[in-house]
């Protein structure tokens, strides 16, 4: 298989199989232990053999198209299981694994996911398998599901694997976008979707076999799985992995790994760069060499221009260059990447009047501005249109609306949710006949051919006909007083007497003791001065109270639900 054939491969297993045959001894993955002191090395040949053994074991109990639930902590076992599913023609369902000692706390969310995905097999490691059967009754709730240990499955001879014909339109995996509360939604990603998106990522990021990357993002999230693991296999460069928990506990580990292994590509959501700025000392910085880091992508949440500038300034002595930043935009419903900025060019920022960004009214006297970061030219990835979500008509240049996306990376819909699939994945526009668009739920605008993302529609705070973006309020509140913890604020609105009222919930730092009235006064003053906004409530909580994803991003809607529940039950106390 030559370079052109690899580029046009029908699925990622064809790529892995080729690399295992042509460069079996070449390093594919380096997995670091929790302290980054020891490394487990995995070649293409070893990964291929392990995956084929898993596939052979699955073929004894599952058929093509069956869902296989993967419950693994970060590590190489997940890689064996994921590629084993694809080799067997099964649909992988990566999910957040519970801790073996706390399995009972995850029963409800795992059970909901199982009811939705209806897997035929649950694949997990020995310790988690033992924990489920010794401490829970979950297996009895789903009697038809087979529970399989990866250690046992790996004992199956790889030669027992029978090659499966995998079509481009077959589903590769289900990417669940929720499940901790409410109804889980499994995004159906086909092999065509996956290969198209991997092609876009490689081109936009300028990746090749000469690249190398470091990733800590969880493998059961789209950015960690596709942008990290699968892109490395697709482009053929070595990948260094370690646990997201290791990063969250000590952010300098991320940059130490980049420095030690001379990575050229790595990235994360904006909050990760903020954590590095706040947690990495000048002494730690002096031990880093970031001069090889040429692609520092930033995506998955609102990108703050000041974060990019501050990070580049702070880590310039370590060799980091501002032009290495590659802001991008994507979501699971479009496999991963939608747009990305031009590789090796300074990020584009633009200042907009908040009047321009206000879709509800044009009579406000608020003339303050907002600086946004471009997520790349709209021609860089898929078809992108800004649409008035109520009128379902395209917006004019520089006018904010909902981001609609179309192209081969647009996923097939939500598993077993036809009505929601129709609403979200099959929107149409009169001037684009025959094209079905994905309604992303994200707010943005196009200016001078560049996509600027402002936030989520459902997170948008609308008070008195004026739009407020929660990220802005959170950042302002957090910087108003030193007692507020790092990335420790969440903003949302609550409905009282049919009117929306803004609320801030803030975590107070353990080590900084302050009068709560003083902290509340500082937040109130900062929000009033910056946004001419009167807060309905400020709720102060202990560190670790705010709900976050496993990679550290705020779950605003879940925080809001918790606040409303506590308010109803009169539990609003620090």
Coordinates of C-alpha atoms in Angstrom, one line a residue:
X1 CA 0.0 0.0 0.0
X2 CA 1.6 3.2 -1.1
X3 CA 1.1 6.7 0.3
X4 CA -1.8 7.5 -2.0
X5 CA -3.5 4.2 -1.1
X6 CA -3.0 4.9 2.6
X7 CA -4.5 8.3 2.2
X8 CA -7.6 6.7 0.6
X9 CA -7.9 3.7 2.8
X10 CA -11.4 2.6 3.6
X11 CA -10.9 2.2 7.3
X12 CA -8.3 2.7 10.0
X13 CA -7.7 -1.1 10.4
X14 CA -6.4 -1.2 6.8
X15 CA -3.9 1.5 7.8
X16 CA -2.8 -0.4 11.0
X17 CA -2.5 -3.7 9.1
X18 CA -0.3 -2.1 6.5
X19 CA 1.9 -0.4 9.1
X20 CA 2.2 -3.7 11.0
X21 CA 3.3 -5.4 7.8
X22 CA 5.7 -2.8 6.4
X23 CA 7.1 -1.4 9.7
X24 CA 6.3 -4.0 12.4
X25 CA 9.1 -3.0 14.7
X26 CA 8.5 0.8 14.5
X27 CA 7.3 2.5 17.7
X28 CA 3.6 3.2 17.6
X29 CA 2.8 4.1 21.2
X30 CA 4.7 5.0 24.3
X31 CA 2.6 4.8 27.4
X32 CA 3.8 6.6 30.5
X33 CA 2.9 5.5 34.0
X34 CA 1.1 7.9 36.4
X35 CA 4.3 9.6 37.5
X36 CA 5.8 9.6 34.0
X37 CA 8.8 7.7 35.3
X38 CA 8.4 4.5 33.3
X39 CA 7.3 3.9 29.7
X40 CA 5.7 0.9 28.1
X41 CA 6.6 0.7 24.4
X42 CA 4.2 -0.7 21.8
X43 CA 5.2 -1.3 18.2
X44 CA 2.8 -1.5 15.2
X45 CA 3.4 -5.2 15.0
X46 CA 2.5 -5.8 18.6
X47 CA -0.6 -3.6 18.5
X48 CA -1.8 -5.4 15.4
X49 CA -1.3 -8.9 16.9
X50 CA -3.0 -7.9 20.2
X51 CA -5.9 -6.4 18.3
X52 CA -6.3 -9.5 16.1
X53 CA -6.3 -11.7 19.2
X54 CA -9.1 -9.6 20.7
X55 CA -11.0 -9.7 17.4
X56 CA -10.7 -13.5 17.3
X57 CA -12.1 -13.7 20.8
X58 CA -15.0 -11.4 20.0
X59 CA -15.9 -13.4 16.9
X60 CA -16.6 -16.4 19.1
X61 CA -19.3 -14.6 21.0
X62 CA -20.4 -11.6 18.8
X63 CA -21.3 -10.9 15.2
X64 CA -20.5 -8.1 12.8
X65 CA -22.4 -4.9 13.8
X66 CA -22.7 -5.9 17.5
X67 CA -21.9 -3.2 20.0
X68 CA -19.0 -3.8 22.3
X69 CA -18.9 -1.7 25.5
X70 CA -15.3 -0.8 26.4
X71 CA -14.7 0.0 30.1
X72 CA -11.0 0.7 30.5
X73 CA -8.8 3.1 32.4
X74 CA -6.3 5.0 30.2
X75 CA -3.7 2.6 28.9
X76 CA -2.6 0.2 26.2
X77 CA -5.4 -2.3 27.0
X78 CA -7.9 0.2 25.6
X79 CA -6.0 0.3 22.3
X80 CA -6.0 -3.5 22.0
X81 CA -9.8 -3.6 22.7
X82 CA -10.7 -0.7 20.4
X83 CA -8.8 -2.0 17.4
X84 CA -10.0 -5.5 18.1
X85 CA -13.6 -4.3 17.8
X86 CA -12.9 -2.7 14.5
X87 CA -11.0 -5.7 13.1
X88 CA -14.0 -7.9 14.1
X89 CA -16.5 -5.6 12.3
X90 CA -18.1 -4.7 15.7
X91 CA -19.1 -1.3 16.8
X92 CA -16.9 0.0 19.7
X93 CA -18.6 1.9 22.5
X94 CA -15.9 3.6 24.5
X95 CA -17.1 4.7 27.9
X96 CA -15.7 6.3 31.1
X97 CA -14.7 3.5 33.4
X98 CA -15.5 3.5 37.1
X99 CA -12.8 3.0 39.7
X100 CA -12.8 -0.7 40.9
X101 CA -13.3 0.5 44.5
X102 CA -16.2 2.7 43.6
X103 CA -18.1 0.7 41.0
X104 CA -21.4 1.2 42.8
X105 CA -21.3 4.9 42.3
X106 CA -21.3 4.5 38.5
X107 CA -24.1 1.8 38.2
X108 CA -26.9 4.2 37.2
X109 CA -25.0 5.9 34.4
X110 CA -23.5 2.6 33.1
X111 CA -26.9 0.9 33.2
X112 CA -28.5 3.8 31.2
X113 CA -25.7 3.6 28.6
X114 CA -26.2 -0.2 28.3
X115 CA -29.9 0.1 27.8
X116 CA -29.3 2.6 25.0
X117 CA -26.4 0.9 23.2
X118 CA -27.6 -2.7 23.9
X119 CA -24.1 -4.2 23.7
X120 CA -23.7 -7.9 23.3
X121 CA -20.3 -7.9 25.1
X122 CA -18.7 -5.8 27.8
X123 CA -14.9 -5.8 27.5
X124 CA -12.9 -4.7 30.5
X125 CA -9.8 -5.7 32.5
X126 CA -9.6 -8.3 35.3
X127 CA -9.7 -5.9 38.2
X128 CA -12.8 -4.1 37.0
X129 CA -14.5 -7.3 36.0
X130 CA -14.0 -8.7 39.5
X131 CA -15.3 -5.5 41.0
X132 CA -18.5 -5.6 39.1
X133 CA -19.3 -9.2 40.0
X134 CA -18.3 -9.0 43.6
X135 CA -19.7 -5.6 44.5
X136 CA -22.7 -5.0 42.3
X137 CA -25.8 -6.5 40.8
X138 CA -25.5 -4.8 37.4
X139 CA -24.8 -8.0 35.5
X140 CA -28.1 -9.4 36.6
X141 CA -30.0 -6.4 35.2
X142 CA -28.6 -7.2 31.7
X143 CA -28.6 -11.0 31.6
X144 CA -28.0 -11.3 27.8
X145 CA -24.7 -9.4 27.9
X146 CA -21.5 -11.3 27.9
X147 CA -18.7 -10.0 30.2
X148 CA -15.2 -10.5 28.8
X149 CA -11.8 -9.9 30.4
X150 CA -9.2 -8.5 28.0
X151 CA -6.5 -10.5 29.7
X152 CA -8.4 -13.7 28.8
X153 CA -9.2 -12.5 25.3
X154 CA -5.6 -11.8 24.6
X155 CA -4.8 -15.4 25.1
X156 CA -6.7 -16.2 21.9
X157 CA -4.3 -16.9 19.0
X158 CA -4.2 -13.9 16.6
X159 CA -4.2 -16.4 13.7
X160 CA -7.7 -17.5 14.7
X161 CA -9.0 -14.1 13.5
X162 CA -11.1 -14.3 10.4
X163 CA -10.9 -11.3 8.1
X164 CA -14.1 -9.3 7.9
X165 CA -15.3 -7.2 5.0
X166 CA -15.8 -3.7 6.4
X167 CA -17.6 -1.1 4.2
X168 CA -17.1 2.6 4.4
X169 CA -20.7 3.1 5.5
X170 CA -20.5 0.6 8.4
X171 CA -20.4 2.1 11.8
X172 CA -17.0 2.2 13.5
X173 CA -18.0 3.3 16.9
X174 CA -20.6 5.1 19.0
X175 CA -19.3 8.3 20.7
X176 CA -21.5 9.0 23.7
X177 CA -21.8 12.7 24.4
X178 CA -23.6 12.4 27.8
X179 CA -24.8 9.8 30.1
X180 CA -24.0 10.9 33.7
X181 CA -27.5 12.4 33.8
X182 CA -30.6 12.1 31.6
X183 CA -30.6 10.3 28.3
X184 CA -27.3 9.2 26.9
X185 CA -26.8 10.1 23.2
X186 CA -24.5 7.9 21.1
X187 CA -23.2 9.6 18.0
X188 CA -23.0 7.1 15.1
X189 CA -19.6 7.5 13.5
X190 CA -19.0 5.5 10.3
X191 CA -15.7 4.4 8.8
X192 CA -16.3 7.0 6.1
X193 CA -16.8 9.7 8.7
X194 CA -13.7 8.7 10.5
X195 CA -11.3 8.4 7.6
X196 CA -12.6 11.8 6.1
X197 CA -11.9 13.5 9.4
X198 CA -8.5 12.0 9.9
X199 CA -7.6 13.2 6.4
X200 CA -8.7 16.7 7.3
X201 CA -6.8 16.7 10.6
X202 CA -3.6 15.5 9.0
X203 CA -3.8 18.2 6.3
X204 CA -4.8 21.1 8.4
X205 CA -2.3 20.3 11.2
X206 CA 0.5 19.6 8.8
X207 CA 1.2 16.1 10.2
X208 CA 3.4 13.4 8.7
X209 CA 5.5 10.4 9.7
X210 CA 8.2 12.9 10.8
X211 CA 5.8 14.3 13.5
X212 CA 5.5 13.1 17.1
X213 CA 2.8 13.8 19.6
X214 CA 2.0 13.8 23.3
X215 CA -1.6 13.3 24.5
X216 CA -3.3 13.0 27.9
X217 CA -6.9 13.5 26.9
X218 CA -9.1 10.5 27.7
X219 CA -9.4 7.9 24.9
X220 CA -13.2 7.6 25.4
X221 CA -13.6 11.3 24.3
X222 CA -13.5 12.3 20.6
X223 CA -10.4 14.5 20.9
X224 CA -8.4 11.9 22.8
X225 CA -9.4 9.0 20.6
X226 CA -9.5 10.6 17.1
X227 CA -7.2 13.5 17.5
X228 CA -4.7 11.6 19.6
X229 CA -4.7 7.8 19.1
X230 CA -6.2 7.3 15.6
X231 CA -4.5 10.3 14.0
X232 CA -1.1 9.0 15.1
X233 CA -1.8 5.6 13.5
X234 CA -3.3 7.2 10.4
X235 CA -0.3 9.6 9.8
X236 CA 2.3 7.1 11.1
X237 CA 4.1 9.0 13.8
X238 CA 5.0 7.9 17.3
X239 CA 2.5 8.8 20.1
X240 CA 3.2 9.3 23.7
X241 CA 0.2 8.8 26.0
X242 CA -0.4 9.2 29.7
X243 CA -3.5 9.5 32.0
X244 CA -5.6 12.7 32.2
X245 CA -5.6 12.3 36.0
X246 CA -1.8 12.6 35.9
X247 CA -2.2 15.9 34.1
X248 CA -4.9 17.3 36.3
X249 CA -3.0 16.5 39.4
X250 CA 0.2 18.0 38.1
X251 CA -0.1 20.0 34.8
X252 CA 3.6 20.4 34.4
X253 CA 3.7 16.7 33.4
X254 CA 2.2 17.5 30.1
X255 CA 4.9 20.0 29.1
X256 CA 7.6 17.7 30.7
X257 CA 6.5 14.9 28.4
X258 CA 6.6 17.2 25.3
X259 CA 10.0 18.4 26.3
X260 CA 11.5 15.0 27.1
X261 CA 10.2 13.3 23.9
X262 CA 10.6 16.4 21.7
X263 CA 7.0 16.2 20.5
X264 CA 6.0 18.4 17.5
X265 CA 2.2 18.2 18.1
X266 CA 0.0 18.3 21.2
X267 CA -3.1 20.1 22.3
X268 CA -6.1 20.4 24.6
X269 CA -9.0 22.6 25.5
X270 CA -8.4 26.2 26.6
X271 CA -8.7 25.3 30.3
X272 CA -5.5 23.1 30.1
X273 CA -3.4 26.0 28.9
X274 CA -4.9 28.1 31.8
X275 CA -3.9 25.4 34.3
X276 CA -0.4 25.4 33.0
X277 CA -0.1 29.2 33.4
X278 CA -1.4 29.0 37.0
X279 CA 0.4 25.9 38.2
X280 CA 3.8 25.8 36.5
X281 CA 6.5 27.7 38.3
X282 CA 9.4 29.6 36.7
X283 CA 11.7 27.0 38.2
X284 CA 9.8 24.2 36.5
X285 CA 9.7 26.2 33.3
X286 CA 13.5 26.5 33.3
X287 CA 13.7 22.8 32.9
X288 CA 11.6 22.6 29.8
X289 CA 12.5 22.7 26.1
X290 CA 9.4 23.4 24.1
X291 CA 11.2 24.4 20.9
X292 CA 10.0 21.4 19.0
X293 CA 6.3 22.0 19.7
X294 CA 5.1 23.3 16.4
X295 CA 1.4 22.4 16.6
X296 CA -0.3 23.4 19.8
X297 CA -4.0 23.0 19.0
X298 CA -6.7 24.6 21.2
X299 CA -10.3 23.4 20.8
X300 CA -13.4 21.8 22.3
X301 CA -14.4 24.9 24.2
X302 CA -14.3 28.7 23.9
X303 CA -10.8 29.9 23.1
X304 CA -9.7 33.0 25.0
X305 CA -7.2 35.2 23.1
X306 CA -5.6 36.4 26.3
X307 CA -4.8 32.7 27.2
X308 CA -2.9 32.2 24.0
X309 CA -0.9 35.4 24.4
X310 CA -0.2 34.8 28.1
X311 CA 0.9 31.2 27.5
X312 CA 3.2 32.2 24.6
X313 CA 4.7 35.0 26.7
X314 CA 5.2 32.9 29.8
X315 CA 6.7 29.9 28.0
X316 CA 8.8 31.8 25.5
X317 CA 11.9 31.3 27.6
X318 CA 11.3 27.6 27.2
X319 CA 11.3 27.9 23.4
X320 CA 7.6 28.0 22.8
X321 CA 6.4 30.2 19.9
X322 CA 3.1 32.0 19.6
X323 CA 2.7 30.9 16.0
X324 CA 2.6 27.3 17.1
X325 CA -0.9 27.8 18.4
X326 CA -3.5 26.2 16.1
X327 CA -7.0 27.2 17.3
X328 CA -9.7 24.9 15.9
X329 CA -13.4 24.0 16.2
X330 CA -15.1 20.7 16.2
X331 CA -17.6 18.4 17.9
X332 CA -18.4 14.7 18.2
X333 CA -21.4 15.0 15.9
X334 CA -19.0 16.0 13.1
X335 CA -16.7 13.2 14.1
X336 CA -14.2 15.7 15.5
X337 CA -12.6 18.5 13.5
X338 CA -14.7 21.1 11.5
X339 CA -12.2 23.9 10.9
X340 CA -8.7 24.7 12.0
X341 CA -6.4 27.7 11.5
X342 CA -3.5 27.7 9.0
X343 CA -0.5 25.7 10.3
X344 CA 2.5 27.8 11.4
X345 CA 0.8 31.1 11.2
X346 CA 0.0 33.6 14.0
X347 CA -3.5 33.1 15.4
X348 CA -6.1 35.5 14.0
X349 CA -8.1 37.5 16.6
X350 CA -10.8 40.1 15.9
X351 CA -12.7 42.5 18.1
X352 CA -16.5 42.8 17.7
X353 CA -19.0 45.2 19.2
X354 CA -21.3 43.3 21.6
X355 CA -24.1 45.0 19.7
X356 CA -23.0 43.0 16.7
X357 CA -23.1 39.8 18.7
X358 CA -26.5 40.5 20.1
X359 CA -29.1 38.6 18.2
X360 CA -32.1 39.5 20.4
X361 CA -32.1 43.3 20.2
X362 CA -30.5 46.2 18.5
X363 CA -31.6 48.9 20.9
X364 CA -29.1 48.2 23.7
X365 CA -26.8 51.0 24.7
X366 CA -24.0 48.6 25.6
X367 CA -21.1 49.4 23.2
X368 CA -18.5 47.3 24.9
X369 CA -16.5 44.9 22.8
X370 CA -15.5 41.2 22.7
X371 CA -12.4 39.7 21.3
X372 CA -12.7 36.4 19.6
X373 CA -10.2 33.9 18.2
X374 CA -10.6 32.6 14.7
X375 CA -11.0 28.8 14.5
X376 CA -9.8 28.8 10.9
X377 CA -11.0 29.6 7.4
X378 CA -14.4 28.0 6.6
X379 CA -12.8 26.5 3.5
X380 CA -10.3 24.5 5.6
X381 CA -12.6 21.6 6.5
X382 CA -16.3 21.0 5.9
X383 CA -19.2 23.2 4.6
X384 CA -20.0 25.8 7.3
X385 CA -23.0 28.1 7.2
X386 CA -24.1 30.6 10.0
X387 CA -27.9 30.3 10.3
X388 CA -30.5 32.2 12.3
X389 CA -31.8 29.3 14.4
X390 CA -35.3 30.6 14.6
X391 CA -35.9 31.6 11.0
X392 CA -33.6 28.9 9.6
X393 CA -32.1 31.3 7.1
X394 CA -28.4 32.1 6.5
X395 CA -27.1 35.1 8.4
X396 CA -25.2 38.0 6.8
X397 CA -21.4 38.4 7.1
X398 CA -20.4 39.3 10.7
X399 CA -23.8 38.4 12.1
X400 CA -24.0 35.8 14.9
X401 CA -26.1 32.7 14.6
X402 CA -26.0 28.9 14.9
X403 CA -23.2 27.1 13.2
X404 CA -24.5 24.5 10.6
X405 CA -22.1 21.9 9.1
X406 CA -22.2 19.5 6.2
X407 CA -19.8 17.1 4.6
X408 CA -18.4 13.5 4.8
X409 CA -17.3 14.0 8.4
X410 CA -20.9 14.7 9.6
X411 CA -21.9 11.6 11.6
X412 CA -24.9 9.4 10.8
X413 CA -27.0 10.6 13.8
X414 CA -27.8 9.4 17.3
X415 CA -28.1 5.7 18.0
X416 CA -31.8 4.6 18.2
X417 CA -33.0 8.3 18.3
X418 CA -34.6 8.9 15.0
X419 CA -36.6 12.0 15.9
X420 CA -33.5 13.7 17.5
X421 CA -31.4 12.6 14.5
X422 CA -33.9 14.2 12.1
X423 CA -33.9 17.4 14.1
X424 CA -30.1 17.7 14.6
X425 CA -28.5 16.0 11.6
X426 CA -30.9 16.6 8.7
X427 CA -31.6 20.3 8.6
X428 CA -32.0 21.9 5.2
X429 CA -31.6 25.3 3.6
X430 CA -33.4 26.5 0.4
X431 CA -30.2 27.7 -1.2
X432 CA -28.4 24.4 -0.6
X433 CA -30.8 21.8 -2.2
X434 CA -30.1 18.2 -1.4
X435 CA -27.7 19.1 1.4
X436 CA -28.4 17.9 5.0
X437 CA -26.8 20.0 7.7
X438 CA -25.8 19.3 11.3
X439 CA -27.2 21.8 13.7
X440 CA -24.3 22.1 16.1
X441 CA -26.0 24.1 18.9
X442 CA -23.0 26.4 18.8
X443 CA -23.1 30.2 18.3
X444 CA -20.6 31.8 15.9
X445 CA -20.1 34.1 13.0
X446 CA -18.1 34.3 9.8
X447 CA -15.9 37.4 9.2
X448 CA -13.5 37.8 6.3
X449 CA -13.8 34.1 5.6
X450 CA -12.9 33.0 9.1
X451 CA -15.1 31.2 11.6
X452 CA -15.4 32.7 15.1
X453 CA -17.1 30.7 17.8
X454 CA -18.8 32.5 20.7
X455 CA -20.4 29.7 22.8
X456 CA -23.2 27.2 23.2
X457 CA -26.8 28.2 22.5
X458 CA -28.1 26.4 25.6
X459 CA -25.4 28.0 27.8
X460 CA -26.2 31.6 26.5
X461 CA -27.4 33.9 29.2
X462 CA -30.0 36.3 27.9
X463 CA -30.9 39.1 30.4
X464 CA -33.1 42.0 29.3
X465 CA -32.7 41.2 25.7
X466 CA -28.9 41.2 25.9
X467 CA -26.6 38.2 25.3
X468 CA -24.0 37.3 27.8
X469 CA -21.5 34.4 27.3
X470 CA -20.9 32.4 30.5
X471 CA -17.2 32.0 29.8
X472 CA -16.8 35.8 30.0
X473 CA -18.7 36.1 33.3
X474 CA -16.8 33.2 34.8
X475 CA -13.4 34.6 33.9
X476 CA -14.3 38.0 35.2
X477 CA -15.6 36.6 38.5
X478 CA -12.6 34.3 39.0
X479 CA -10.2 37.2 38.6
X480 CA -12.1 39.4 41.0
X481 CA -10.7 37.9 44.2
X482 CA -7.7 35.7 45.1
X483 CA -9.8 33.4 47.3
X484 CA -11.6 32.0 44.2
X485 CA -10.0 28.7 43.0
X486 CA -8.3 28.1 39.7
X487 CA -11.0 27.8 37.0
X488 CA -13.4 27.8 39.9
X489 CA -16.5 29.6 38.6
X490 CA -19.6 28.7 36.7
X491 CA -22.2 31.1 35.3
X492 CA -25.8 30.4 34.2
X493 CA -29.3 31.8 34.5
X494 CA -32.3 30.5 36.4
X495 CA -35.9 31.2 35.6
X496 CA -37.9 32.9 38.4
X497 CA -41.4 34.3 37.8
X498 CA -40.9 33.7 34.0
X499 CA -37.8 35.9 34.0
X500 CA -34.1 34.9 33.6
X501 CA -31.8 35.8 36.5
X502 CA -27.9 35.4 36.4
X503 CA -26.1 33.3 39.0
X504 CA -22.5 32.7 39.8
X505 CA -21.3 29.7 41.7
X506 CA -17.6 30.0 42.8
X507 CA -15.2 27.6 44.5
X508 CA -13.1 29.1 47.3
X509 CA -9.5 28.1 47.6
X510 CA -8.5 25.9 50.6
X511 CA -5.5 28.0 51.5
X512 CA -7.0 31.5 51.2
X513 CA -9.4 32.4 54.0
X514 CA -11.6 35.3 53.3
X515 CA -14.9 36.7 54.5
X516 CA -17.6 35.4 52.2
X517 CA -19.2 38.9 52.1
X518 CA -15.9 40.3 50.8
X519 CA -15.7 37.7 48.0
X520 CA -19.3 38.2 47.0
X521 CA -18.8 42.0 47.0
X522 CA -15.8 41.6 44.7
X523 CA -17.7 39.4 42.3
X524 CA -20.7 41.7 42.3
X525 CA -18.6 44.7 41.6
X526 CA -16.6 43.0 38.8
X527 CA -19.7 41.7 37.0
X528 CA -21.5 45.0 37.3
X529 CA -18.6 47.1 36.0
X530 CA -17.8 44.8 33.0
X531 CA -21.3 43.8 32.0
X532 CA -23.7 46.3 33.7
X533 CA -25.4 43.2 35.1
X534 CA -26.9 42.6 38.5
X535 CA -26.4 39.1 39.8
X536 CA -29.4 37.3 41.3
X537 CA -27.2 35.1 43.5
X538 CA -23.6 34.2 44.3
X539 CA -23.2 30.8 45.7
X540 CA -19.8 30.0 47.3
X541 CA -18.7 26.3 47.6
X542 CA -15.8 24.2 48.5
X543 CA -13.1 23.2 45.9
X544 CA -14.1 20.2 43.8
X545 CA -17.8 20.9 44.1
X546 CA -18.4 22.1 40.5
X547 CA -19.3 19.3 38.0
X548 CA -16.7 18.8 35.3
X549 CA -16.0 16.3 32.5
X550 CA -13.2 13.8 33.0
X551 CA -11.0 16.0 31.0
X552 CA -11.7 19.0 33.2
X553 CA -14.3 21.1 31.3
X554 CA -17.3 22.6 33.2
X555 CA -20.6 20.9 32.9
X556 CA -22.7 24.1 33.1
X557 CA -26.1 22.5 32.7
X558 CA -25.4 19.9 35.4
X559 CA -24.1 22.7 37.7
X560 CA -27.3 24.6 37.0
X561 CA -29.4 21.6 37.8
X562 CA -27.6 21.0 41.1
X563 CA -28.0 24.6 42.0
X564 CA -31.7 24.6 41.3
X565 CA -32.2 21.4 43.3
X566 CA -30.3 22.8 46.3
X567 CA -32.2 26.1 46.0
X568 CA -35.5 24.3 46.0
X569 CA -34.4 22.2 49.1
X570 CA -33.0 25.3 50.8
X571 CA -29.4 23.9 50.9
X572 CA -27.6 27.0 49.6
X573 CA -24.9 27.2 52.2
X574 CA -21.1 27.4 51.9

